[in-house]
mmCIF file of C-alpha atoms in Angstrom:
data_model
loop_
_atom_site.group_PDB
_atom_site.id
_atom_site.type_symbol
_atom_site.label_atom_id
_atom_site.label_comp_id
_atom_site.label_asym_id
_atom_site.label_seq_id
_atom_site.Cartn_x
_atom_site.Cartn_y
_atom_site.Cartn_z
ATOM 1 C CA UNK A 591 69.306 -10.383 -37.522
ATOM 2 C CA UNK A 592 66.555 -12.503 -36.111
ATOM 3 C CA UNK A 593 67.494 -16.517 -35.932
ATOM 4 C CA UNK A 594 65.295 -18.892 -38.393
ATOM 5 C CA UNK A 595 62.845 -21.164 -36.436
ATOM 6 C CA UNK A 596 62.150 -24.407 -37.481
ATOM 7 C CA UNK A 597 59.037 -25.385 -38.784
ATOM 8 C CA UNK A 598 59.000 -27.495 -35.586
ATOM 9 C CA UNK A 599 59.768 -24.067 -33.601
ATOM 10 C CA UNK A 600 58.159 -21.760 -35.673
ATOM 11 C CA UNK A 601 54.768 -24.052 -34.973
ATOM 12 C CA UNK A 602 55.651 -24.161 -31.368
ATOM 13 C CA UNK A 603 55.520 -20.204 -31.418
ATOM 14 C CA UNK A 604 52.530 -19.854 -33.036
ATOM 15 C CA UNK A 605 50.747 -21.993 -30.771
ATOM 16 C CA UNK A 606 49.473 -19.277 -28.376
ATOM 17 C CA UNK A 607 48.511 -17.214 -30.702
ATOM 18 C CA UNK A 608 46.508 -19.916 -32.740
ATOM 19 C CA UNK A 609 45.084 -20.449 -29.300
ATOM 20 C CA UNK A 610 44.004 -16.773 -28.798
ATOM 21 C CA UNK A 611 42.427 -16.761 -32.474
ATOM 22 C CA UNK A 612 40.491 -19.517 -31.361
ATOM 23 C CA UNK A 613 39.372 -17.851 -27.805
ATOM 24 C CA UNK A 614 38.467 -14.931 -29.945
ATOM 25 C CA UNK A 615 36.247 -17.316 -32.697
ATOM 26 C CA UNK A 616 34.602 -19.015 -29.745
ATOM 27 C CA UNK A 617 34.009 -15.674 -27.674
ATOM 28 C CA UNK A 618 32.493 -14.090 -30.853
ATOM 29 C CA UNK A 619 29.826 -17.767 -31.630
ATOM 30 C CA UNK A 620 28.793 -17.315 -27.813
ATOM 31 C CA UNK A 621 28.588 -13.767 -28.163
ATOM 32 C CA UNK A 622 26.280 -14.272 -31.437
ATOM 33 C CA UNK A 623 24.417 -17.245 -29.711
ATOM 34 C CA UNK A 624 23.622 -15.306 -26.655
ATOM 35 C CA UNK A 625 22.283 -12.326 -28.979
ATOM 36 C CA UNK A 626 19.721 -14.536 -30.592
ATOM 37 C CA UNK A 627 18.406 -16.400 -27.805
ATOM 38 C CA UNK A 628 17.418 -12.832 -26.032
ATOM 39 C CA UNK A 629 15.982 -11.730 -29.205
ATOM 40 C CA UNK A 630 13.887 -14.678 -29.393
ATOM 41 C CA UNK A 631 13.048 -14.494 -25.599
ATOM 42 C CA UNK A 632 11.791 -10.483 -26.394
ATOM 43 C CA UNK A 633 9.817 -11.099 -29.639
ATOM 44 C CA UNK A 634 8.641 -14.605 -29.707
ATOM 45 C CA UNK A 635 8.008 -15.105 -25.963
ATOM 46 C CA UNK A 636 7.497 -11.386 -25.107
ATOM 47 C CA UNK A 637 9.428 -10.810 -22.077
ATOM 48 C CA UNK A 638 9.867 -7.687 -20.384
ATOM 49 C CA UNK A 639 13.149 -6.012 -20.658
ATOM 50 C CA UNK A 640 13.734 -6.880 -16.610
ATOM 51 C CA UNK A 641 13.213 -9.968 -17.457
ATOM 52 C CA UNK A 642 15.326 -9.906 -20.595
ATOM 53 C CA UNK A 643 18.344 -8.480 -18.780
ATOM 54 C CA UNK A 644 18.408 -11.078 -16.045
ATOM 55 C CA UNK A 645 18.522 -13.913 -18.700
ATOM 56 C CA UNK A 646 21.781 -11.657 -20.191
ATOM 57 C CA UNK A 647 23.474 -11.656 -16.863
ATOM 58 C CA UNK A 648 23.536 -15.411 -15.997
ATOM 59 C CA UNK A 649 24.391 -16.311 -19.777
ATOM 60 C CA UNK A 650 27.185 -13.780 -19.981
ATOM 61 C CA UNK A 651 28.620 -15.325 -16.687
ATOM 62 C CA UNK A 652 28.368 -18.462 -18.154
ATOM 63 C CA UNK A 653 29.950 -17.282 -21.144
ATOM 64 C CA UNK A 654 32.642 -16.241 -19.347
ATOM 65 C CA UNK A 655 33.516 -19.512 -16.989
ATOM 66 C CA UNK A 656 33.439 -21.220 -20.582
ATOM 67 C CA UNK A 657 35.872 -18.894 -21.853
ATOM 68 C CA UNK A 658 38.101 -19.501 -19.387
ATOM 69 C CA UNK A 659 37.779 -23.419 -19.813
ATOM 70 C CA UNK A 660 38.400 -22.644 -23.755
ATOM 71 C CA UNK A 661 35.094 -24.479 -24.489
ATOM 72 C CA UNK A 662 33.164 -23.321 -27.262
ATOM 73 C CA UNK A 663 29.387 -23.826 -27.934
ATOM 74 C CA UNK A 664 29.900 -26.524 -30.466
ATOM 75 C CA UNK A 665 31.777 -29.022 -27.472
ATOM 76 C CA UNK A 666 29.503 -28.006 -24.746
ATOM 77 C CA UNK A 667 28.990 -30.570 -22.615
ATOM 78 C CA UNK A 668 26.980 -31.610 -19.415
ATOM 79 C CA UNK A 669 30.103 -31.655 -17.308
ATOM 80 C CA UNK A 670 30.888 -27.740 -18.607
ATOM 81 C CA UNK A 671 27.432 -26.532 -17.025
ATOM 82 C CA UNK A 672 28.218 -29.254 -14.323
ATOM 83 C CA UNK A 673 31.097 -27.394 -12.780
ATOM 84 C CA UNK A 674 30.092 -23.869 -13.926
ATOM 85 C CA UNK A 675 27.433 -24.469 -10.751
ATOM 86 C CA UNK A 676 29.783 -25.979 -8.653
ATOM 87 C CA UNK A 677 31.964 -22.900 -9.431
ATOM 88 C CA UNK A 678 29.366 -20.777 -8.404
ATOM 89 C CA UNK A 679 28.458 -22.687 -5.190
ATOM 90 C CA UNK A 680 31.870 -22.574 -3.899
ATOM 91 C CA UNK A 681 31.797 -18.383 -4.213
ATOM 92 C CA UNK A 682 28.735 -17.987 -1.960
ATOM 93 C CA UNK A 683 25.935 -18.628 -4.773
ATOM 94 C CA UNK A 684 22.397 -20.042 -3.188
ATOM 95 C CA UNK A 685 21.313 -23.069 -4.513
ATOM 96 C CA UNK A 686 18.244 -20.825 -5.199
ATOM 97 C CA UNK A 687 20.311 -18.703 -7.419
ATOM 98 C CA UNK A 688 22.174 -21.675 -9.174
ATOM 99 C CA UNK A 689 18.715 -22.920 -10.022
ATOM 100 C CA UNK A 690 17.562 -19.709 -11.881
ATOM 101 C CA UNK A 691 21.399 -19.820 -13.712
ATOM 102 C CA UNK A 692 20.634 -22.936 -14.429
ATOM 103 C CA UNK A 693 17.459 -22.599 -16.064
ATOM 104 C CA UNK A 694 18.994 -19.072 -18.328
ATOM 105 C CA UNK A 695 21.532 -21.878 -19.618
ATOM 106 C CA UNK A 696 18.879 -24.673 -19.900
ATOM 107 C CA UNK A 697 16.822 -22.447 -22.009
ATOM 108 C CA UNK A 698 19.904 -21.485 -24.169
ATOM 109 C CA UNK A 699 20.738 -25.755 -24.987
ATOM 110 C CA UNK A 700 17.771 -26.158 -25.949
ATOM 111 C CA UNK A 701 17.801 -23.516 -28.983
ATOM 112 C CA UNK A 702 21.751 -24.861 -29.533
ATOM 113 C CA UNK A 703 19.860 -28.011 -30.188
ATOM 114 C CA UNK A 704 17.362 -26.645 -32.503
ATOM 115 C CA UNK A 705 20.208 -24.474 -34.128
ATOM 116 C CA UNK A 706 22.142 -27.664 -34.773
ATOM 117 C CA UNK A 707 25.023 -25.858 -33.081
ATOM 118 C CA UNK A 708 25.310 -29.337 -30.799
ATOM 119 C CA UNK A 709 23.361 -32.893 -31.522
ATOM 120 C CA UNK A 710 22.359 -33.430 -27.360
ATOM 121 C CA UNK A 711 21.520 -31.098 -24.791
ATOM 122 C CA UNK A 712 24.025 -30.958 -22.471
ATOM 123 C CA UNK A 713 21.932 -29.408 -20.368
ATOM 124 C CA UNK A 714 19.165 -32.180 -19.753
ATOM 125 C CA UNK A 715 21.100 -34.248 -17.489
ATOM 126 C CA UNK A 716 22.493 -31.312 -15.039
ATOM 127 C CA UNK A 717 20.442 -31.797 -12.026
ATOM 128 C CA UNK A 718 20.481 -30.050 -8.509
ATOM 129 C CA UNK A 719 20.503 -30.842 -5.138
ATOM 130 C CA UNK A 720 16.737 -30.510 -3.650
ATOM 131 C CA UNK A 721 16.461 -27.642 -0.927
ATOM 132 C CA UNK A 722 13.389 -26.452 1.223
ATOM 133 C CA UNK A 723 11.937 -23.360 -0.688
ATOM 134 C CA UNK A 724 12.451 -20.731 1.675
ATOM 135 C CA UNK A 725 8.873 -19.117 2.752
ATOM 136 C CA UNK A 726 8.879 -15.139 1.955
ATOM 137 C CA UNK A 727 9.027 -13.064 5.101
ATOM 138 C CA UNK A 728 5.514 -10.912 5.714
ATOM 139 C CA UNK A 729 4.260 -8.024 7.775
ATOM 140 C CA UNK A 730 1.786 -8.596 10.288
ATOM 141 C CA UNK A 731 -1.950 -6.787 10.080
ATOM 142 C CA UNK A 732 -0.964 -4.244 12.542
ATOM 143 C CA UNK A 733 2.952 -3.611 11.318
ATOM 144 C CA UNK A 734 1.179 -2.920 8.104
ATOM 145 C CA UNK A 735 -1.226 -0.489 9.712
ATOM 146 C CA UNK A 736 1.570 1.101 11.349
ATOM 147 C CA UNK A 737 3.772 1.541 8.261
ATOM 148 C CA UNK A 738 0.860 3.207 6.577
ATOM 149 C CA UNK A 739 0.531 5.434 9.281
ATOM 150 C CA UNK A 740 3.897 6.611 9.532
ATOM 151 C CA UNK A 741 3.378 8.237 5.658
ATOM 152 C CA UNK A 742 3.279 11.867 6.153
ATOM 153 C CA UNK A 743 0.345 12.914 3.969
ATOM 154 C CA UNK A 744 -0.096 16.416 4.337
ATOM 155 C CA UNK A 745 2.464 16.358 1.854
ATOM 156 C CA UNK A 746 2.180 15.691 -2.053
ATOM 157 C CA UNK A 747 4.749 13.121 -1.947
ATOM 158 C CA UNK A 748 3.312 11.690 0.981
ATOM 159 C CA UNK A 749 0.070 11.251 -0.569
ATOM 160 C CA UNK A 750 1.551 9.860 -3.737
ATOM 161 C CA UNK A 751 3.599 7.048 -1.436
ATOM 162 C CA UNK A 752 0.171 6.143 0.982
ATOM 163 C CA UNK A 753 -0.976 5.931 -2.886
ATOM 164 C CA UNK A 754 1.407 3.121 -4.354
ATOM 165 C CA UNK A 755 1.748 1.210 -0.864
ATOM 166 C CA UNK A 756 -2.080 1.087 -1.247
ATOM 167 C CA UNK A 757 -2.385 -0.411 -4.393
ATOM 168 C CA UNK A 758 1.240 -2.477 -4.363
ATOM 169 C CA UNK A 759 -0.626 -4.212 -0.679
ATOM 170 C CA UNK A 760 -4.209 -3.681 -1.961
ATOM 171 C CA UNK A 761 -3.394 -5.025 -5.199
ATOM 172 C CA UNK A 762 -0.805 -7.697 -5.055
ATOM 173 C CA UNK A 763 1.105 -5.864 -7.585
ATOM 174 C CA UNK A 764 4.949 -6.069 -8.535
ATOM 175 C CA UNK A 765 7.175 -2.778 -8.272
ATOM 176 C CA UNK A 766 7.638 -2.931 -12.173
ATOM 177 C CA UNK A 767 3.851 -3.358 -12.584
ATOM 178 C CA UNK A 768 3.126 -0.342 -9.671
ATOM 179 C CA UNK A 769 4.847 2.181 -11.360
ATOM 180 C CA UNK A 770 4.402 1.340 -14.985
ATOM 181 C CA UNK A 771 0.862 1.810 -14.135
ATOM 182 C CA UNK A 772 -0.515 4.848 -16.260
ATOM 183 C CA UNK A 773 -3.748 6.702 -15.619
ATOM 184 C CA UNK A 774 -5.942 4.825 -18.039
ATOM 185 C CA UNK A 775 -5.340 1.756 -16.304
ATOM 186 C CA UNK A 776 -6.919 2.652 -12.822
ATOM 187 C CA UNK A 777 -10.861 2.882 -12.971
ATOM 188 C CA UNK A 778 -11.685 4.214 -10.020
ATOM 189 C CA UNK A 779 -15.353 4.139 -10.776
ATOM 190 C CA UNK A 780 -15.659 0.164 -11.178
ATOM 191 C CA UNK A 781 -13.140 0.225 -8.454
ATOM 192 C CA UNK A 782 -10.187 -2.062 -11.005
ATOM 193 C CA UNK A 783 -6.801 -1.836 -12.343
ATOM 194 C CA UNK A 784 -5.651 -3.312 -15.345
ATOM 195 C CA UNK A 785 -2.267 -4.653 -15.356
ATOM 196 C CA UNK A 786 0.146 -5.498 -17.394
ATOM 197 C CA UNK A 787 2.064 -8.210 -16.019
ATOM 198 C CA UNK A 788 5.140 -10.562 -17.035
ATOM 199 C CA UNK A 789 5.017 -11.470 -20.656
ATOM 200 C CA UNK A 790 2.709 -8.914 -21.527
ATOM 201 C CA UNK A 791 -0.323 -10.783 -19.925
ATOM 202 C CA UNK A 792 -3.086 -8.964 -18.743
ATOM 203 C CA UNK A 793 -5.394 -8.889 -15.295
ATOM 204 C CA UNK A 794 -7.486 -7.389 -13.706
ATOM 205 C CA UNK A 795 -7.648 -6.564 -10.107
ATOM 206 C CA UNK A 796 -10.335 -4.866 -7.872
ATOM 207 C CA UNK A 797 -9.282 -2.079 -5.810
ATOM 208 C CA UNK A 798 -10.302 -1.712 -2.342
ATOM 209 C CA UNK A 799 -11.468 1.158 -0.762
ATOM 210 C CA UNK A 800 -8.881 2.058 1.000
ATOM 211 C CA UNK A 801 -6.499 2.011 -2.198
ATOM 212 C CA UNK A 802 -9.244 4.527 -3.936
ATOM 213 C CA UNK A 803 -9.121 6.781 -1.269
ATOM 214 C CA UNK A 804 -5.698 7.179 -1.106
ATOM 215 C CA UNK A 805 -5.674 7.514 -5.344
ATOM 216 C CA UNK A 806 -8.096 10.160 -4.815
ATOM 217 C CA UNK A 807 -6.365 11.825 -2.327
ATOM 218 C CA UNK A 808 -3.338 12.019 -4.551
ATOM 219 C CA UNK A 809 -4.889 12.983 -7.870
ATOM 220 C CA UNK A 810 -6.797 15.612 -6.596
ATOM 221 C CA UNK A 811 -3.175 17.301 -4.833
ATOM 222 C CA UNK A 812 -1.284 16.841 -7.944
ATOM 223 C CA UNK A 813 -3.626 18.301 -10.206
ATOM 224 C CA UNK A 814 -3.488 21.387 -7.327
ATOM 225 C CA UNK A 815 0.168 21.728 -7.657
ATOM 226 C CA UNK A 816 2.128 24.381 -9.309
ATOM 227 C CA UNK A 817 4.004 22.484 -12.275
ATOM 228 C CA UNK A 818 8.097 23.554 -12.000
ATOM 229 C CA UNK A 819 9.874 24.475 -14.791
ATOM 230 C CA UNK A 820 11.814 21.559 -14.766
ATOM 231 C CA UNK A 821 9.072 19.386 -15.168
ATOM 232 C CA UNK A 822 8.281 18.501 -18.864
ATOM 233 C CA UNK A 823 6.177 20.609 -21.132
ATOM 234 C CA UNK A 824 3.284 17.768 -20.780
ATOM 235 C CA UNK A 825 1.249 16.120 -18.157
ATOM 236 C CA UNK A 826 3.327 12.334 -17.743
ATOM 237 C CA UNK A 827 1.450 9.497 -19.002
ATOM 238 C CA UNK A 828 2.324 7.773 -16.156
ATOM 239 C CA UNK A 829 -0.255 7.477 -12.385
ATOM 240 C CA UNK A 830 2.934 7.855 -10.783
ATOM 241 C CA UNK A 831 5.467 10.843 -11.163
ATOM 242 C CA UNK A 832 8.414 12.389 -9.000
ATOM 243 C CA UNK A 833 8.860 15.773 -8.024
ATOM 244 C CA UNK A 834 10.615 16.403 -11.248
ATOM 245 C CA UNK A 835 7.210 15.345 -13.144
ATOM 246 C CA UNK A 836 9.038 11.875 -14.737
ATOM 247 C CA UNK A 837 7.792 8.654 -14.058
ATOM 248 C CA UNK A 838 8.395 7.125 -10.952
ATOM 249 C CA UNK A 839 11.142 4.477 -11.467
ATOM 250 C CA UNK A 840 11.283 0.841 -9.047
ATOM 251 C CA UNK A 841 14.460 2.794 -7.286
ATOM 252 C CA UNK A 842 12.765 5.625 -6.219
ATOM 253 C CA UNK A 843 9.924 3.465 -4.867
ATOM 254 C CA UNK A 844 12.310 1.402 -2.926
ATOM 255 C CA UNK A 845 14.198 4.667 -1.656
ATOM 256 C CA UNK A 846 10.603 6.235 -0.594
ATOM 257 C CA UNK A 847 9.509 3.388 0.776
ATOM 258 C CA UNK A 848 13.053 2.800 3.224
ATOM 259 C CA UNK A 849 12.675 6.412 4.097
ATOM 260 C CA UNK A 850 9.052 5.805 5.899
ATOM 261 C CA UNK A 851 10.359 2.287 7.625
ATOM 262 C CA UNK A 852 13.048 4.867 9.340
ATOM 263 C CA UNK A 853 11.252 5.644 11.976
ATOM 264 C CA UNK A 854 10.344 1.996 13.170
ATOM 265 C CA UNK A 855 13.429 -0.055 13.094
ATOM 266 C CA UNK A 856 11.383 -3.275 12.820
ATOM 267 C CA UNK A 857 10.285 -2.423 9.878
ATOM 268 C CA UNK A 858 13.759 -1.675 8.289
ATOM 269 C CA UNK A 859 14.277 -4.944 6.285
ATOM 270 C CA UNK A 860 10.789 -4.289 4.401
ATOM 271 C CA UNK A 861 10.499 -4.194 0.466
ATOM 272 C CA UNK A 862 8.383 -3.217 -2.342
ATOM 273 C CA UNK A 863 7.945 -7.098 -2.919
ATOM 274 C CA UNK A 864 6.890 -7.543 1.024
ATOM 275 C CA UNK A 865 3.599 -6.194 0.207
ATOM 276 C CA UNK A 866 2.643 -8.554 -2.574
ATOM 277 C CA UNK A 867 3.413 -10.978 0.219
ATOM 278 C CA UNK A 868 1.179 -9.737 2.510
ATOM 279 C CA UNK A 869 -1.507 -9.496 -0.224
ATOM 280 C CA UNK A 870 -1.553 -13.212 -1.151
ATOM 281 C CA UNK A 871 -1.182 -14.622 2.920
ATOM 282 C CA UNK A 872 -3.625 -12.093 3.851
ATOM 283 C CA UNK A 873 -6.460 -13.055 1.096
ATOM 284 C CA UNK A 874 -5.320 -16.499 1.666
ATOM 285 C CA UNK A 875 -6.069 -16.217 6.313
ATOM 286 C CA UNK A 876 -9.149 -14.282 5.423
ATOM 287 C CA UNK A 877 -10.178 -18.041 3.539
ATOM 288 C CA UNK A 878 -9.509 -16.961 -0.206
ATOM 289 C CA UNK A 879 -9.686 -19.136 -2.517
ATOM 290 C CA UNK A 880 -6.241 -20.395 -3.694
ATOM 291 C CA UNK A 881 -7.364 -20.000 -7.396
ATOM 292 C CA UNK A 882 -8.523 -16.344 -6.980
ATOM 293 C CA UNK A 883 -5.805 -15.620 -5.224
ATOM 294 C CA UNK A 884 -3.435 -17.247 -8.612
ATOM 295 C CA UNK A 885 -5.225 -15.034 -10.929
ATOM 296 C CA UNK A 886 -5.424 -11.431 -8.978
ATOM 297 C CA UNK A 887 -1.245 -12.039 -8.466
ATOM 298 C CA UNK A 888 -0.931 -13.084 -12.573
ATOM 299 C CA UNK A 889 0.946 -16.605 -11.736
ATOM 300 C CA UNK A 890 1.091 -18.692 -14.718
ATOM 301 C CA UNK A 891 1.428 -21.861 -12.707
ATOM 302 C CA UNK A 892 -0.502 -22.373 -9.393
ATOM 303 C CA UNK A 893 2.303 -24.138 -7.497
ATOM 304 C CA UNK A 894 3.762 -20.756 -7.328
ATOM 305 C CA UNK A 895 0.802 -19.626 -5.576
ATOM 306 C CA UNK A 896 1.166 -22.155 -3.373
ATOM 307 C CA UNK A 897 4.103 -21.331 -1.691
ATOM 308 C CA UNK A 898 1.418 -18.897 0.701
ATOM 309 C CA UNK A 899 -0.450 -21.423 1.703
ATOM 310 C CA UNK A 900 1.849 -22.176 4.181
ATOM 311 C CA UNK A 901 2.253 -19.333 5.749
ATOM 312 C CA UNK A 902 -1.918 -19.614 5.581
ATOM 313 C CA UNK A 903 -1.253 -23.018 7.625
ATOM 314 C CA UNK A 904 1.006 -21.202 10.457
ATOM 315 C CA UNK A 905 -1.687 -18.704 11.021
ATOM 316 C CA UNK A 906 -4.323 -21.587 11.288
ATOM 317 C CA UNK A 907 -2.345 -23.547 13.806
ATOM 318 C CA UNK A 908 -2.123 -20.671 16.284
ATOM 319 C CA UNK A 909 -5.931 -19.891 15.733
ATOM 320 C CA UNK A 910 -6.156 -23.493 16.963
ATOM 321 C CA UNK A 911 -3.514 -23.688 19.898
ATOM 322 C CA UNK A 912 -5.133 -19.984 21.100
ATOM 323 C CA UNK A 913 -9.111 -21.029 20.772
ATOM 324 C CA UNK A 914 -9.346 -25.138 20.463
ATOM 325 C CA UNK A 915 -10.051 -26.504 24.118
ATOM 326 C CA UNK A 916 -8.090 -29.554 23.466
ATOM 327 C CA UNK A 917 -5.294 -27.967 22.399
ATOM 328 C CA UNK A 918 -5.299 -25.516 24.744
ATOM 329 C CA UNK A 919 -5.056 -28.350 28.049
ATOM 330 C CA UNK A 920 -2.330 -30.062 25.893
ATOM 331 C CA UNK A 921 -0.052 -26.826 26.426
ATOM 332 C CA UNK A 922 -1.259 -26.642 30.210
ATOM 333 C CA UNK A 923 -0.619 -30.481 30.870
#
């Protein structure tokens, strides 16, 4: 026979279990919370699903740190967010990556506010530490030339990869952009691409002529080639298609382009994103204009843009030490 509790007891033993109800109520209001701010951030501001997903890994970690700290959305409060960061900063995170958390949860107060699910936003007063933005890491002209080179294109994949690193360094464009491209974008006639870029916001680009080559090149081989049965019944939609017929996804980009930098270890650390890099410093040393330069890479805001104007700065200060007179006899004195 099991002994009576008290009413003081009995509450005593019902306390963790009262608690867990109430992890399980708050878990389930973030949970819904969460939901509607990324179906807001797909319909009303038309974000890609990359983009989408990234939002719905920072909240859900944030989620979780608030879980353990049994806060729910209706007490969430500056200091919450406050040592969430610190949290993360103590595990390794960059101060880069607390600042993009930080904005996912910043984005999230604010429609808590408009939700009425809190009266302030706790978020408004969280502030970071300043850093130096670090400058992206680009290829030189002749690395460039070399990595092109090093494409094997007597073969159809070959051609297809000369192809995309064309256009991605031609272009300016972003992996998801390169090989979401489908064939009515390209007109290789006026020498443009359309693209579709984050948000759903459209540009166009010119194509150079080395890029249409290459596209040529590659259309012309694939049309040529025997289709396998495991390809699907159709031709793809898409300008870009594996060996299997499907679309070419940003992984198998990445893996075709690491399997060219093989053979020159210099060029191991290189990535899709390196030639959009190169692009915008390139354009920027030949004396583009910074505005062009905004609009060909789709940057909402020019100080993004900006960021290559520095690297257009180091190039300009050894054009000066190597050909200025003056500073030339400074280095010799």
């Amino acid at each position: 026979m099991k002994p009576r509790l008290s009413p003081k007891s009995a509450s005593r033993a019902d306390a963790p279990a009262a608690a867990r109800g109430r992890d399980q109520d708050s878990d389930q209001d973030w949970d819904l919370i969460i939901e509607r701010h990324l179906d807001r951030l797909r319909v009303e501001r038309g974000l890609s699903n990359n983009s989408v997903q990234a939002y719905a890994r920072d909240l859900r970690e944030f989620q979780q740190h608030c879980r353990d700290h049994q806060v729910g959305p209706e007490v969430l409060q500056a200091r919450t967010i406050s040592g969430y960061l610190e949290t993360m900063g103590r595990r390794g995170m960059s101060v880069a990556s607390q600042r993009r958390h930080l904005a996912s949860i910043r984005g999230l107060a604010r429609e808590m506010v408009e939700q009425k699910i809190v009266e302030h936003d706790p978020a408004a007063a969280v502030k970071l530490r300043p850093h130096p933005r670090a400058l992206p890491r680009t290829l030189g002209r002749r690395d460039l030339e070399m990595l092109l080179d090093a494409i094997d294109t007597k073969i159809l994949r070959g051609k297809r990869d000369r192809a995309m690193l064309e256009l991605a360094y031609g272009c300016g464009l972003r992996v998801s952009e390169l090989v979401g491209l489908r064939a009515g974008q390209v007109n290789i006639a006026e020498r443009i691409v359309v693209v579709l870029g984050k948000g759903g916001k459209e540009r166009i680009v010119p194509i150079g002529s080395a890029a249409v080559r290459a596209l040529k090149s590659y259309l012309a081989a694939r049309e040529t080639q025997p289709r396998k049965k495991t390809r699907p019944a159709g031709p793809s939609p898409a300008l870009f298609t594996s060996r299997l017929g499907r679309a070419m996804t940003r992984q198998g980009f990445f893996k075709a382009l690491k399997g060219w930098t093989l053979t020159e270890p210099r060029l191991v650390w290189v990535s899709p994103h390196t030639l959009r890099h190169c692009f915008a410093t390139h354009l920027l040393e030949g004396g583009a204009d910074l505005r062009a330069v905004q609009e060909m890479l789709g940057h909402s805001d020019i100080s993004t843009t900006q960021i290559y104007t520095h690297l257009s700065k180091s190039h300009l200060r050894k054009v000066y030490r190597k050909f200025h007179p003056r500073a030339a006899r400074a280095e010799m004195s």
